[in-house]
Short mmCIF file of C-alpha atoms and ligand atoms in Angstrom, two decimals:
data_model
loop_
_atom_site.label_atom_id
_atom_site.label_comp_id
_atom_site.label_asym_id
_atom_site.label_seq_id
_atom_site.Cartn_x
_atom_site.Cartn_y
_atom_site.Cartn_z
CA UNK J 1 104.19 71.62 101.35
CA UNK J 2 100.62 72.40 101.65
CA UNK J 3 98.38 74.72 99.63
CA UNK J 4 98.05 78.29 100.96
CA UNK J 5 94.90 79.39 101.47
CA UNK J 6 93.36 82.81 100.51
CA UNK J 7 90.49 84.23 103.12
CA UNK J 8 88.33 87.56 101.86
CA UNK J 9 86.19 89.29 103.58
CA UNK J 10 85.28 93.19 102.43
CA UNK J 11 88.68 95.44 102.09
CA UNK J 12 90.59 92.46 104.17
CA UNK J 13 92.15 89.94 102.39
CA UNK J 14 94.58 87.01 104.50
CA UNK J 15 96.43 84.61 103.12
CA UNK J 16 97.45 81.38 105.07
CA UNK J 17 99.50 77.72 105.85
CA UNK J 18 96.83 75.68 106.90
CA UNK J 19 99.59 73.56 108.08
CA UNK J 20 100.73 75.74 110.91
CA UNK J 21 97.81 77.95 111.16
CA UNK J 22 94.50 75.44 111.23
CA UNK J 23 92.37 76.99 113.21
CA UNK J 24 93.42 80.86 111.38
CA UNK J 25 91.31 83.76 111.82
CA UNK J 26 92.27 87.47 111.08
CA UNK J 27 91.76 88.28 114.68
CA UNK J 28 95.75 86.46 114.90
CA UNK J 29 96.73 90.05 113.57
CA UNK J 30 95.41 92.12 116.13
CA UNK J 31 97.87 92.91 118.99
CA UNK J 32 94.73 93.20 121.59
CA UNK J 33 93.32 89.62 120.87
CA UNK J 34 96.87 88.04 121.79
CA UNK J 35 97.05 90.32 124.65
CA UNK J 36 93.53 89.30 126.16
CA UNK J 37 95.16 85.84 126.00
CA UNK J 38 98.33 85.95 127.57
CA UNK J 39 99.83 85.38 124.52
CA UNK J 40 102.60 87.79 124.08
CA UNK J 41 106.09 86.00 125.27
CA UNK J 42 108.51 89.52 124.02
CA UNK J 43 108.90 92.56 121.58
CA UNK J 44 111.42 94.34 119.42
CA UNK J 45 111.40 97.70 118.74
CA UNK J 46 112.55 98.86 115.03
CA UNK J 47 110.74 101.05 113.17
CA UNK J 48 107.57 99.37 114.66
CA UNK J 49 107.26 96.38 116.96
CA UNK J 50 107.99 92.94 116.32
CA UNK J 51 105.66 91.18 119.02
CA UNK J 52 106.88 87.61 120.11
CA UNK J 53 103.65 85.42 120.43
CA UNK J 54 103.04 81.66 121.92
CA UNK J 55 99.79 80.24 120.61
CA UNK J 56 99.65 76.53 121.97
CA UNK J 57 102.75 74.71 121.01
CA UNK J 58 103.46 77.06 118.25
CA UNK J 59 106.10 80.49 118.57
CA UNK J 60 105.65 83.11 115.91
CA UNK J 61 106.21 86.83 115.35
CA UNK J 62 103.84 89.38 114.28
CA UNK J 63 104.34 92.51 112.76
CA UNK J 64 102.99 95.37 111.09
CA UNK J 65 104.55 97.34 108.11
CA UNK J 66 105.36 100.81 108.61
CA UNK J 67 106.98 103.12 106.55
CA UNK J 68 110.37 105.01 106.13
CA UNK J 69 111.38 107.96 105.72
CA UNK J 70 109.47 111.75 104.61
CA UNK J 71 106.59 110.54 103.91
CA UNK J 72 106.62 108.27 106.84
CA UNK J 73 105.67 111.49 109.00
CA UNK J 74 102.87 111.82 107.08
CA UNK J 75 101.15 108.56 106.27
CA UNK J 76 102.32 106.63 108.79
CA UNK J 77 101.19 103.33 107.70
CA UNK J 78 99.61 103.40 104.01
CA UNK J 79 100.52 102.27 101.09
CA UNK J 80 99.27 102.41 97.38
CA UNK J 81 97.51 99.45 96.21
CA UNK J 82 97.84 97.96 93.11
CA UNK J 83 97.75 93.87 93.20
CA UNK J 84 97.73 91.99 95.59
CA UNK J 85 100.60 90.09 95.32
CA UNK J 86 102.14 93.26 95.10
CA UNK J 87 101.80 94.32 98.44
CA UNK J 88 104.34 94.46 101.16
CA UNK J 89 102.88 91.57 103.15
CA UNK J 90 101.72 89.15 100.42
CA UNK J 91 104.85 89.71 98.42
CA UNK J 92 106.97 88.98 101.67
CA UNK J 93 104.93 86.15 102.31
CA UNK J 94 105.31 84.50 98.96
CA UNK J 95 109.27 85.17 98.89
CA UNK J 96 109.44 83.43 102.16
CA UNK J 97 107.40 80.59 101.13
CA UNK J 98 109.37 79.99 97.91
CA UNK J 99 112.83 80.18 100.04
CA UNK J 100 111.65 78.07 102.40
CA UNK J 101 110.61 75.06 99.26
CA UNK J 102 114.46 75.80 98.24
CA UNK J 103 115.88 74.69 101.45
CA UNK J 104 117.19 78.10 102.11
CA UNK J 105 117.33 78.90 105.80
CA UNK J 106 115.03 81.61 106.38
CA UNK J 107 111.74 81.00 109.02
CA UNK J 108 108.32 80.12 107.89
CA UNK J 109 105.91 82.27 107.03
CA UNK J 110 102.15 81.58 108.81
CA UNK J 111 99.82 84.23 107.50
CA UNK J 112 99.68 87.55 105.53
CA UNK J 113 96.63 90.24 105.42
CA UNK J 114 96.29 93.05 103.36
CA UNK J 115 92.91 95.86 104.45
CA UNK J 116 92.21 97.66 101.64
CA UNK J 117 91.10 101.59 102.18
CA UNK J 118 90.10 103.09 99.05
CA UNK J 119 93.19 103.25 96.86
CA UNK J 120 95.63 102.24 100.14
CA UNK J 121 96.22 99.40 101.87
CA UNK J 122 97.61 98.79 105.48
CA UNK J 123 99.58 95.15 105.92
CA UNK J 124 100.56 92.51 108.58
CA UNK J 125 102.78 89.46 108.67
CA UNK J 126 102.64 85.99 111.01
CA UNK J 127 106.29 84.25 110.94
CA UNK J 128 107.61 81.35 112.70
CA UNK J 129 109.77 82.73 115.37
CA UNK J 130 112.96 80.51 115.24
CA UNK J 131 113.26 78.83 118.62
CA UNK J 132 115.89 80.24 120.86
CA UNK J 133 117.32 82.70 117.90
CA UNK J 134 119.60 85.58 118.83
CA UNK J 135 120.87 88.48 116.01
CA UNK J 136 123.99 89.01 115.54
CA UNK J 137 124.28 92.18 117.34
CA UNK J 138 122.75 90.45 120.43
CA UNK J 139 125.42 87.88 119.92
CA UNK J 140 128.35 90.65 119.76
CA UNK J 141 127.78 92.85 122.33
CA UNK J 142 128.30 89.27 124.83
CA UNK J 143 131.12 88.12 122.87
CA UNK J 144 133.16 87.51 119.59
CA UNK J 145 131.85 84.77 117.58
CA UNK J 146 134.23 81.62 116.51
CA UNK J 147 135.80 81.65 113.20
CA UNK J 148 133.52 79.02 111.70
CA UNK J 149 130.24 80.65 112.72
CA UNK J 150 131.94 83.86 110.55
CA UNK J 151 132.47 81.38 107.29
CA UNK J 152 129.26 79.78 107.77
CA UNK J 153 127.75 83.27 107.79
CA UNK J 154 129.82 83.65 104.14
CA UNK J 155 128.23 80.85 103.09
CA UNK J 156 124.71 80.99 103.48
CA UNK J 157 124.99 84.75 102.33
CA UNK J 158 126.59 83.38 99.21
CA UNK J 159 124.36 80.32 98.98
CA UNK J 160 121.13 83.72 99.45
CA UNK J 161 123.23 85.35 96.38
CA UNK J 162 123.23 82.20 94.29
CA UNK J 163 119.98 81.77 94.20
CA UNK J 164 119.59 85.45 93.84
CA UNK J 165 117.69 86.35 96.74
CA UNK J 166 117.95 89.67 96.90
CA UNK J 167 117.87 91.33 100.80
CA UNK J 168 117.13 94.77 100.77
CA UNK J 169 118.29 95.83 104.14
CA UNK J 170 120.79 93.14 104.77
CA UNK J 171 121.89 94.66 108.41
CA UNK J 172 123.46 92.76 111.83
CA UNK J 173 119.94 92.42 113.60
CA UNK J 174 118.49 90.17 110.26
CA UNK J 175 121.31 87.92 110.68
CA UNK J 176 120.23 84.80 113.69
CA UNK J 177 122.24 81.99 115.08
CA UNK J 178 119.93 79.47 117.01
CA UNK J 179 121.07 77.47 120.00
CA UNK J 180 122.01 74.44 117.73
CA UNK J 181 124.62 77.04 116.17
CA UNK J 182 122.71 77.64 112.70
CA UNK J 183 123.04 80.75 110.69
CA UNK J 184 119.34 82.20 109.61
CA UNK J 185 118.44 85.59 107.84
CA UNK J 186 115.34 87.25 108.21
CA UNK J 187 113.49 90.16 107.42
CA UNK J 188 112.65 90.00 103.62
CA UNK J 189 110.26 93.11 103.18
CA UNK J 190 111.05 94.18 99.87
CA UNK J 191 113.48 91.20 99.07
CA UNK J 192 112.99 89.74 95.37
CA UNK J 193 114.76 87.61 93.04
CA UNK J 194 117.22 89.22 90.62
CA UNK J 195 120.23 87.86 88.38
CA UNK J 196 123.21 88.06 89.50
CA UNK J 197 124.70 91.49 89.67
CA UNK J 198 126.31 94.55 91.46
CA UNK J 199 123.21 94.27 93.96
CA UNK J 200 125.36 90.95 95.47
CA UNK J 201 128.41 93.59 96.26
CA UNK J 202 126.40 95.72 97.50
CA UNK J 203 124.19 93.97 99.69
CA UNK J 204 127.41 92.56 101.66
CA UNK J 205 129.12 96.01 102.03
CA UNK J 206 125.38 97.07 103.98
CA UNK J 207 126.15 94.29 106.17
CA UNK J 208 129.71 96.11 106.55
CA UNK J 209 128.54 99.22 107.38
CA UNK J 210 126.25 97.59 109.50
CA UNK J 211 128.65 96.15 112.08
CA UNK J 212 131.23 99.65 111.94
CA UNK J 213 128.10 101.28 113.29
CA UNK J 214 126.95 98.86 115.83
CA UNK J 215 130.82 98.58 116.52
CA UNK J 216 130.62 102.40 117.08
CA UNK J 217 127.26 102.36 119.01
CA UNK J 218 128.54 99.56 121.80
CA UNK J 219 130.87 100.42 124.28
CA UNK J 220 131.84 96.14 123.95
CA UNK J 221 131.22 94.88 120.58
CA UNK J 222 133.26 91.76 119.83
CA UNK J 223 133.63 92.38 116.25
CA UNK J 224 137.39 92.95 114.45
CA UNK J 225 138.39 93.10 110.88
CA UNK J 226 139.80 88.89 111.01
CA UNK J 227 136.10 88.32 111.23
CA UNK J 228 134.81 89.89 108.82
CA UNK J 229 137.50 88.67 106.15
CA UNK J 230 136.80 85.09 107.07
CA UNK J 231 132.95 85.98 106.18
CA UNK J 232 134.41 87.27 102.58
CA UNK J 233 136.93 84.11 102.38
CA UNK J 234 134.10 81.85 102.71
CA UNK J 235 131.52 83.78 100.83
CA UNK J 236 133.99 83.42 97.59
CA UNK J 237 134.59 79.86 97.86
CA UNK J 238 131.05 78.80 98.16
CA UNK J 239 129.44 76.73 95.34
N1 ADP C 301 111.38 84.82 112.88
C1 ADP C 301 112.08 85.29 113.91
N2 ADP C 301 112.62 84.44 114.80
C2 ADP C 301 113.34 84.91 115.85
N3 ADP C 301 113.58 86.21 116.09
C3 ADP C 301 113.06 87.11 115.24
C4 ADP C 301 112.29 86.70 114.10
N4 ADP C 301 111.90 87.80 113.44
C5 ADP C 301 112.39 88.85 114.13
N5 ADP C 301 113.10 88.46 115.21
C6 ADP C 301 113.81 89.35 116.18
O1 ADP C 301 113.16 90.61 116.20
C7 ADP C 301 113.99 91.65 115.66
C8 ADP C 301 113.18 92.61 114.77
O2 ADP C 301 112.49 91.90 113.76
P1 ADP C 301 112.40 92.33 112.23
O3 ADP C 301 111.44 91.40 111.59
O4 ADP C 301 113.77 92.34 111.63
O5 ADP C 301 111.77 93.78 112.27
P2 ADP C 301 112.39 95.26 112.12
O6 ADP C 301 113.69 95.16 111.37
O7 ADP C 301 111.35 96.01 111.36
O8 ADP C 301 112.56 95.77 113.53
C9 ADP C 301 115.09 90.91 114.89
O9 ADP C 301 116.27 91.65 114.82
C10 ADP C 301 115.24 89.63 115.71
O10 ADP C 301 116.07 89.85 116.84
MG1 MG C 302 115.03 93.75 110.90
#
């Protein structure tokens, strides 16, 4: 893998894969600069926007980090800087890196920036967008998924969990099958590596809860208990 590379210039600091980013500049996180260029392919809207981007050959996603909750009415956007590899952006971009060296199927990450204001920071993130990927409650609400794509779902979770990768909002959208039939997770903000513990448990009965409420929002959503114990089946037999 090649070197990251850091780029600094006053309160804005990116960091960078040369390898799928050569020509990078920080303009790559501004929404308007892909827009002048014709360069937005799609969005998703979640608590902000996920924009789908083509830049030559190369399909990524962009987005910015927003935050939850109370205090998200407030300050919609800023967060309280302390290092940088402590921010939401860097420290996404360096757990993604570091799964994708261990072989664990998550996308590539292509750039991180951190602008610093004072004592807060705001954050992006460039991924790779995985060609052709649909979540799995895109998938459902079409039709049920075969029993294998359910184990192989139990396994990679339980391959994540064994090398403690820790998801913190393990949900149905941050779970992707592309059109070759591979099972990908995404979304790490706030992920980290932990020992093994009750987090594991935890983190699949999110997933649960996750698929009784998109069962509950969708009129048709192909989704019944069989499948979800042939997900547990094969997440306990995984080594
Ligand atoms: N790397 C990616 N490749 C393909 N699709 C993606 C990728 N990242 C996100 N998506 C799609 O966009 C949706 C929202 O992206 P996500 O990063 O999970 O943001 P949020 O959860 O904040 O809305 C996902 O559920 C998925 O459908
Ligand atoms: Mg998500």
């Amino acid at each position: 893998m090649t070197a990251i590379r850091i780029l600094k210039n006053g309160g804005q600091t990116c960091c960078f894969d040369p390898s799928l980013a050569p020509d990078f500049t920080p303009d790559y996180f501004s929404v308007d600069y892909w827009q002048h260029r014709h360069a937005i392919t799609g969005q998703s809207h979640g608590r902000g926007i996920t924009w789908f981007i083509q830049h030559q050959t190369a399909h990524w996603v962009l987005r910015h980090y927003w935050r939850g909750g109370l205090i998200g009415r407030y300050v919609q956007d800023q967060f309280c800087f302390t290092r940088l590899n402590l921010t939401r952006s860097f420290a996404e971009f360096n757990l993604l890196h570091k799964l994708v060296e261990d072989e664990l199927p998550v996308p590539r990450p292509v750039a991180a920036r951190v602008v610093r204001q004072g004592l807060f920071y705001k954050a992006d993130i460039l991924i790779e967008r995985i060609p052709g990927a649909e979540d799995l409650v895109q998938l459902l609400k079409r039709d049920a998924l075969p029993r294998d794509t359910w184990q192989q779902i139990g396994q990679v979770l339980a391959q994540f969990h064994q090398a403690g990768v820790y998801h913190s909002d393990l949900n149905a959208h941050n779970i992707l099958r592309d059109t070759s039939g591979k099972i990908w997770v995404i979304d790490f903000d706030k992920g980290n590596i932990r020992r093994p513990g009750r987090w594991q448990a935890k983190n699949l009965a999110r997933l649960y809860r996750s698929l009784q409420k998109e069962s509950a929002l969708h009129p048709l959503f192909h989704w019944q208990s069989d499948d979800w114990q042939n997900l547990l089946v094969a997440y306990q037999a995984y080594r």
